[in-house]
Amino acid sequence: MDEKGSAGFSASDVDAIVGERIRRRRILTGQTQDQLGDALGVSYQQIQKYETGANRVSAGRLYLLAEQLDVSPSWFFDGLSSTESSVDEDMLSSSRMAIECVRNLSRIKDEKVRSSILTMIRTLAESEEETDANGAILTTSHLHKEMRSQPDS
């Protein structure tokens, strides 16, 4: 049984979170598991195991991963000391599609085109917003979280 730290995360939870962050950053940098593995001297299967949290990443390997992914080693742990579980929930619920959208958007050279796409996305997102009883804007995902946190009647 994994013991939980003060923020409510077990060692296995942290392994999964770090793995997900490795995956997200690898995708954002446009690297395949094979390319990252080659750069680190490990197989793509090992990268898969790190990304799923099946294998723990050693301190030395994490340092090399951070270097290869152009982040600080501490980036993999940012927000974990927070007692809010939403940090973990939000991070794990981010989709591959969102990551790929950001990566592909950054590849568009024409600033006007990028700006137009962002305006379109913002407009679509705002059309999905709803308000609570006090008139505060709630996003659809916020409403889903609230619904999950309410006890069944």
Coordinates of C-alpha atoms in Angstrom, one line a residue:
M1 CA 0.0 0.0 0.0
D2 CA 1.4 3.4 -1.0
E3 CA 1.6 6.0 1.8
K4 CA 0.4 9.4 0.8
G5 CA 2.4 12.6 1.3
S6 CA 1.0 15.8 2.8
A7 CA -0.5 16.8 -0.5
G8 CA -2.4 13.5 -0.8
F9 CA -0.2 11.9 -3.5
S10 CA 1.3 8.4 -3.2
A11 CA 4.6 7.6 -4.9
S12 CA 2.7 5.8 -7.7
D13 CA 0.5 8.9 -8.2
V14 CA 3.6 11.0 -8.6
D15 CA 5.1 8.5 -11.0
A16 CA 1.9 8.8 -13.1
I17 CA 1.9 12.6 -13.0
V18 CA 5.6 12.8 -13.9
G19 CA 5.1 10.3 -16.7
E20 CA 2.1 12.3 -18.1
R21 CA 4.2 15.5 -18.0
I22 CA 7.0 13.7 -19.9
R23 CA 4.5 12.7 -22.5
R24 CA 3.0 16.1 -22.8
R25 CA 6.4 17.9 -23.1
R26 CA 7.7 15.3 -25.6
I27 CA 4.6 15.9 -27.8
L28 CA 5.0 19.7 -27.5
T29 CA 8.6 19.5 -28.6
G30 CA 7.6 17.3 -31.6
Q31 CA 9.6 14.3 -30.6
T32 CA 8.6 10.7 -30.9
Q33 CA 9.2 8.1 -28.2
D34 CA 11.9 6.7 -30.4
Q35 CA 13.7 10.0 -30.8
L36 CA 13.6 10.7 -27.1
G37 CA 14.7 7.2 -26.3
D38 CA 17.7 7.5 -28.7
A39 CA 18.7 10.9 -27.2
L40 CA 18.7 9.3 -23.7
G41 CA 20.2 6.0 -24.7
V42 CA 17.1 3.9 -23.9
S43 CA 14.4 2.1 -26.0
Y44 CA 11.1 3.6 -27.0
Q45 CA 9.5 1.0 -24.8
Q46 CA 11.3 2.4 -21.8
I47 CA 10.0 5.9 -22.7
Q48 CA 6.5 4.3 -22.9
K49 CA 7.0 2.9 -19.4
Y50 CA 8.1 6.2 -18.0
E51 CA 5.1 8.0 -19.6
T52 CA 2.6 5.6 -18.2
G53 CA 4.2 5.6 -14.8
A54 CA 4.9 1.8 -15.0
N55 CA 8.6 2.5 -14.4
R56 CA 10.0 5.1 -12.1
V57 CA 12.3 7.7 -13.5
S58 CA 15.6 7.9 -11.6
A59 CA 17.0 11.3 -10.6
G60 CA 19.8 11.1 -13.1
R61 CA 17.4 10.1 -15.9
L62 CA 14.9 12.8 -14.9
Y63 CA 17.8 15.4 -15.2
L64 CA 18.6 14.2 -18.7
L65 CA 14.9 14.1 -19.7
A66 CA 14.5 17.7 -18.5
E67 CA 17.6 18.7 -20.5
Q68 CA 16.3 17.0 -23.6
L69 CA 12.8 18.4 -23.2
D70 CA 14.1 21.9 -22.4
V71 CA 12.6 22.3 -19.0
S72 CA 13.9 22.5 -15.4
P73 CA 13.8 19.2 -13.5
S74 CA 11.5 20.8 -11.0
W75 CA 8.9 21.4 -13.8
F76 CA 7.9 17.8 -13.5
F77 CA 6.8 18.4 -9.9
D78 CA 5.3 21.9 -10.2
G79 CA 2.0 22.2 -8.3
L80 CA 2.3 18.8 -6.5
S81 CA 2.8 20.5 -3.1
S82 CA -0.6 22.1 -3.6
T83 CA -3.3 20.6 -1.5
E84 CA -5.8 21.1 -4.3
S85 CA -6.4 17.9 -6.2
S86 CA -7.6 19.9 -9.1
V87 CA -4.0 20.4 -10.2
D88 CA -3.6 16.7 -10.7
E89 CA -7.1 16.2 -12.1
D90 CA -6.7 19.0 -14.7
M91 CA -3.3 17.9 -15.7
L92 CA -4.3 14.3 -16.2
S93 CA -7.5 15.2 -18.1
S94 CA -5.7 17.3 -20.7
S95 CA -6.1 15.6 -24.0
R96 CA -3.5 14.8 -26.6
M97 CA -5.6 16.8 -29.1
A98 CA -5.1 20.0 -27.0
I99 CA -1.3 19.4 -26.9
E100 CA -1.2 18.8 -30.6
C101 CA -3.3 21.9 -31.3
V102 CA -0.8 24.0 -29.4
R103 CA 2.2 22.4 -31.1
N104 CA 0.6 22.8 -34.6
L105 CA -0.6 26.4 -33.9
S106 CA 3.0 27.4 -33.0
R107 CA 4.2 26.1 -36.4
I108 CA 1.9 28.5 -38.3
K109 CA 4.2 31.3 -39.5
D110 CA 1.6 33.9 -40.4
E111 CA 0.7 35.9 -37.3
K112 CA -2.7 37.0 -38.7
V113 CA -3.7 33.4 -39.4
R114 CA -2.7 32.3 -35.8
S115 CA -4.5 35.3 -34.4
S116 CA -7.7 34.4 -36.4
I117 CA -7.5 30.8 -35.3
L118 CA -7.2 31.9 -31.6
T119 CA -10.1 34.3 -32.0
M120 CA -12.2 31.5 -33.5
I121 CA -11.3 29.1 -30.6
R122 CA -12.0 31.7 -28.0
T123 CA -15.4 32.5 -29.6
L124 CA -16.4 28.8 -29.7
A125 CA -15.3 28.3 -26.1
E126 CA -17.2 31.4 -24.9
S127 CA -20.3 30.0 -26.6
E128 CA -19.9 26.9 -24.4
E129 CA -19.9 28.9 -21.1
E130 CA -22.8 29.0 -18.7
T131 CA -23.4 31.1 -15.6
D132 CA -24.1 30.0 -12.0
A133 CA -26.9 31.4 -9.8
N134 CA -24.7 34.4 -9.0
G135 CA -24.1 35.2 -12.6
A136 CA -20.5 33.9 -12.5
I137 CA -19.3 32.3 -15.7
L138 CA -18.7 28.6 -15.4
T139 CA -17.1 26.6 -18.2
T140 CA -18.7 23.3 -19.2
S141 CA -15.8 21.4 -17.5
H142 CA -16.3 23.4 -14.3
L143 CA -20.0 22.4 -14.3
H144 CA -19.1 18.7 -14.7
K145 CA -16.7 19.0 -11.7
E146 CA -19.4 20.6 -9.6
M147 CA -21.9 17.9 -10.6
R148 CA -19.4 15.1 -9.6
S149 CA -18.8 16.8 -6.2
Q150 CA -22.5 17.0 -5.3
P151 CA -24.0 14.0 -3.4
D152 CA -26.6 11.9 -5.2
S153 CA -30.2 12.7 -4.3

